[in-house]
Coordinates of C-alpha atoms and ligand atoms in Angstrom, one line a residue:
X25 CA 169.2 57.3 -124.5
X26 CA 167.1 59.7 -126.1
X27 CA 163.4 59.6 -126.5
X28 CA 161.8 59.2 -129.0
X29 CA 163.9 56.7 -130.3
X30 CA 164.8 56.6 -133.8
X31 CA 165.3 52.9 -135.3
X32 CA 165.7 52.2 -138.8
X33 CA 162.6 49.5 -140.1
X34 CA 163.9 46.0 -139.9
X35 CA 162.2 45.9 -143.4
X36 CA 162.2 48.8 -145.0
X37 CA 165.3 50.4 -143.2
X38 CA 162.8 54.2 -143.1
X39 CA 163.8 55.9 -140.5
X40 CA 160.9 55.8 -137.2
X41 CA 160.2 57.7 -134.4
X42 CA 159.0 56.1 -132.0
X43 CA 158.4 56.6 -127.9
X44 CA 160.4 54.1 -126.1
X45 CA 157.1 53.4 -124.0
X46 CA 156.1 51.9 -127.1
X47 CA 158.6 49.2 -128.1
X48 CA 157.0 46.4 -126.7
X49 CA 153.9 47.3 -128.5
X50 CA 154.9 45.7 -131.9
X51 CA 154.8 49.3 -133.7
X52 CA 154.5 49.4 -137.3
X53 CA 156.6 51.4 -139.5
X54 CA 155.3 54.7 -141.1
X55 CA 156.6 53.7 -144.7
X56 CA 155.8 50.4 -145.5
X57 CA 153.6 49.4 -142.7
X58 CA 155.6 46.1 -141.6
X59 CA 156.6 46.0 -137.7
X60 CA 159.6 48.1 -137.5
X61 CA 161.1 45.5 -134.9
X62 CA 161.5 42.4 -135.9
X63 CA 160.9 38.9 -134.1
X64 CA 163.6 37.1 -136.5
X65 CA 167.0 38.7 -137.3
X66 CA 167.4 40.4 -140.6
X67 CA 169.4 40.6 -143.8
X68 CA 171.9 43.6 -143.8
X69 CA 173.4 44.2 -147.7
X70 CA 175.9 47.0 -148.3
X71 CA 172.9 49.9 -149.1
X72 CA 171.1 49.4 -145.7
X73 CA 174.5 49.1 -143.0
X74 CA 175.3 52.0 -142.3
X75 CA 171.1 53.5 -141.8
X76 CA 171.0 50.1 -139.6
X77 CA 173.8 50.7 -137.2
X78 CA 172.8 54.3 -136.8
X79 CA 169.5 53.6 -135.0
X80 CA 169.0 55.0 -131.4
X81 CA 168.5 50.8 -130.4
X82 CA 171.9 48.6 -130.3
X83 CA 172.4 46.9 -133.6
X84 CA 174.0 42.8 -133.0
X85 CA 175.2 41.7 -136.4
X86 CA 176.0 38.2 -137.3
X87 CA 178.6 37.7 -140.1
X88 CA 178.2 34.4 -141.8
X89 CA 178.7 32.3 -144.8
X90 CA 176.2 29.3 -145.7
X91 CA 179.5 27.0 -146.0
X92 CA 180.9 27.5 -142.8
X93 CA 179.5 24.9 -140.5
X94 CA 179.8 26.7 -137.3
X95 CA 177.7 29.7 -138.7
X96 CA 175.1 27.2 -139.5
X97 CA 174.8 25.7 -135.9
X98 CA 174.9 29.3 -134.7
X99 CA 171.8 30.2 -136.5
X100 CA 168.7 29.1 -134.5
X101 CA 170.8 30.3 -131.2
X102 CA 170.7 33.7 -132.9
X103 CA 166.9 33.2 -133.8
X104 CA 166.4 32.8 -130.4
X105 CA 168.2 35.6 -129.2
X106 CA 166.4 37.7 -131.3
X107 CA 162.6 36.9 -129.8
X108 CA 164.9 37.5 -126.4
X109 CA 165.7 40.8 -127.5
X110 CA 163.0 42.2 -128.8
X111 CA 162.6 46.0 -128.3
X112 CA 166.0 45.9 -126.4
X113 CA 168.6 44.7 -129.2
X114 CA 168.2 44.3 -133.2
X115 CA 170.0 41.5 -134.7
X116 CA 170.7 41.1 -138.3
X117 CA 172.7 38.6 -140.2
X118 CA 175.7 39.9 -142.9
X119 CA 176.4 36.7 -145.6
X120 CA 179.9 37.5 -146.0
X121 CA 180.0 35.8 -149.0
X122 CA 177.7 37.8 -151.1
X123 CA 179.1 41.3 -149.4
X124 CA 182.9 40.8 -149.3
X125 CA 183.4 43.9 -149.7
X126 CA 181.4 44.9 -146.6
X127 CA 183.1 42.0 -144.8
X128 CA 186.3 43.3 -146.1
X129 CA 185.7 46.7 -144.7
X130 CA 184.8 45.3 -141.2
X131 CA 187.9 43.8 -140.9
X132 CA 186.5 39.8 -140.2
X133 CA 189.1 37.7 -140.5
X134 CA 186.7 34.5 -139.0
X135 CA 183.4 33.9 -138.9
X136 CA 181.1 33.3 -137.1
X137 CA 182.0 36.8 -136.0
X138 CA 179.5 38.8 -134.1
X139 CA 179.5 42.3 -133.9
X140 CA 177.6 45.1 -131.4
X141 CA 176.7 48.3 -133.0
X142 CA 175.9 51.9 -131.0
X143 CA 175.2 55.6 -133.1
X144 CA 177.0 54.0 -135.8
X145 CA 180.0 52.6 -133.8
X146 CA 181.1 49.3 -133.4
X147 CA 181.1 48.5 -129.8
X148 CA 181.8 45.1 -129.2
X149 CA 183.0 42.1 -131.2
X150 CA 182.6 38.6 -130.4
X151 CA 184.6 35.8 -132.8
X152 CA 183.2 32.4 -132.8
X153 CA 179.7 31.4 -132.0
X154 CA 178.3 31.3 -128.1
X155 CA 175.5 29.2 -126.4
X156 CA 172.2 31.3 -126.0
X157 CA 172.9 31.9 -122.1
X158 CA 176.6 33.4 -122.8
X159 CA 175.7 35.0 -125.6
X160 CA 172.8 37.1 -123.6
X161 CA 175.6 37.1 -121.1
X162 CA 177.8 38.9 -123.2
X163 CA 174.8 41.6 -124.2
X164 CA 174.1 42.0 -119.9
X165 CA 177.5 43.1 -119.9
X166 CA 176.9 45.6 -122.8
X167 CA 174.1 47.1 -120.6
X168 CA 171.7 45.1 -123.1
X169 CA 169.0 43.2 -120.6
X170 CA 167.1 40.6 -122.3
X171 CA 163.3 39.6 -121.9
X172 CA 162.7 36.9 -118.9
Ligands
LIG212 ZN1 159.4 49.8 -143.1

């Protein structure tokens, strides 16, 4: 991996630079001053997916619909994830429902679908939701270690 990492804000989506020494420091981002890395998984729209899955740190997305019940009792595992992953592993949530299009491009033909992003590639797809410890599981064996 290079260093200094560039990682697209979790809120702003400007692009950072940022040592990896620093991850776990809770750096702010240069445009809008909001922690670049977030503690909760994010919203990705249509504008901001492809900056997202181009940052230097692995982007996990989780596509979704608020009718599906599966997705719902996937969410809080994914919230926790996220505070697992912190510095390591972004996570952001896709509502297929408002971007079918995007959905449509990504070829999900179930959901929950999860879906590992590297440089702007996707890496690794999971379909149908996991437990927390198979789900970190699954990250190990994308060389993605989570916090203790
Ligand atoms: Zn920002």
């Amino acid at each position: 991996m290079s260093d200094p990492l560039m990682i697209p804000c979790a809120h702003c989506g400007g692009l950072n630079r940022l040592p990896s020494a620093r991850l776990d420091d809770a750096p702010r981002c240069g445009y809008c001053k909001q922690p670049v890395l977030n503690d909760a998984p994010f919203a990705l729209d249509e504008a901001g997916f492809a900056r997202q899955a181009r940052g230097d740190l692995p982007l996990l997305v989780d596509v979704w619909a608020a009718w599906c019940g599966p997705c719902r009792a996937f969410a809080p595992v994914f919230e926790q994830a996220a505070a697992r992953l912190r510095g390591r592993c972004r996570l952001a949530k896709l509502d297929s429902e408002a971007h079918p299009r995007l959905a449509g491009q990504l070829g999900i033909r179930s959901i929950p679908s999860l879906l590992l992003y590297r440089d702007g590639r996707e890496v690794a797809r999971q379909s149908g939701a996991l437990p927390l410890p198979q789900l970190l599981d699954w990250l190990r064996g994308q060389g993605i270690a989570p916090l203790p």
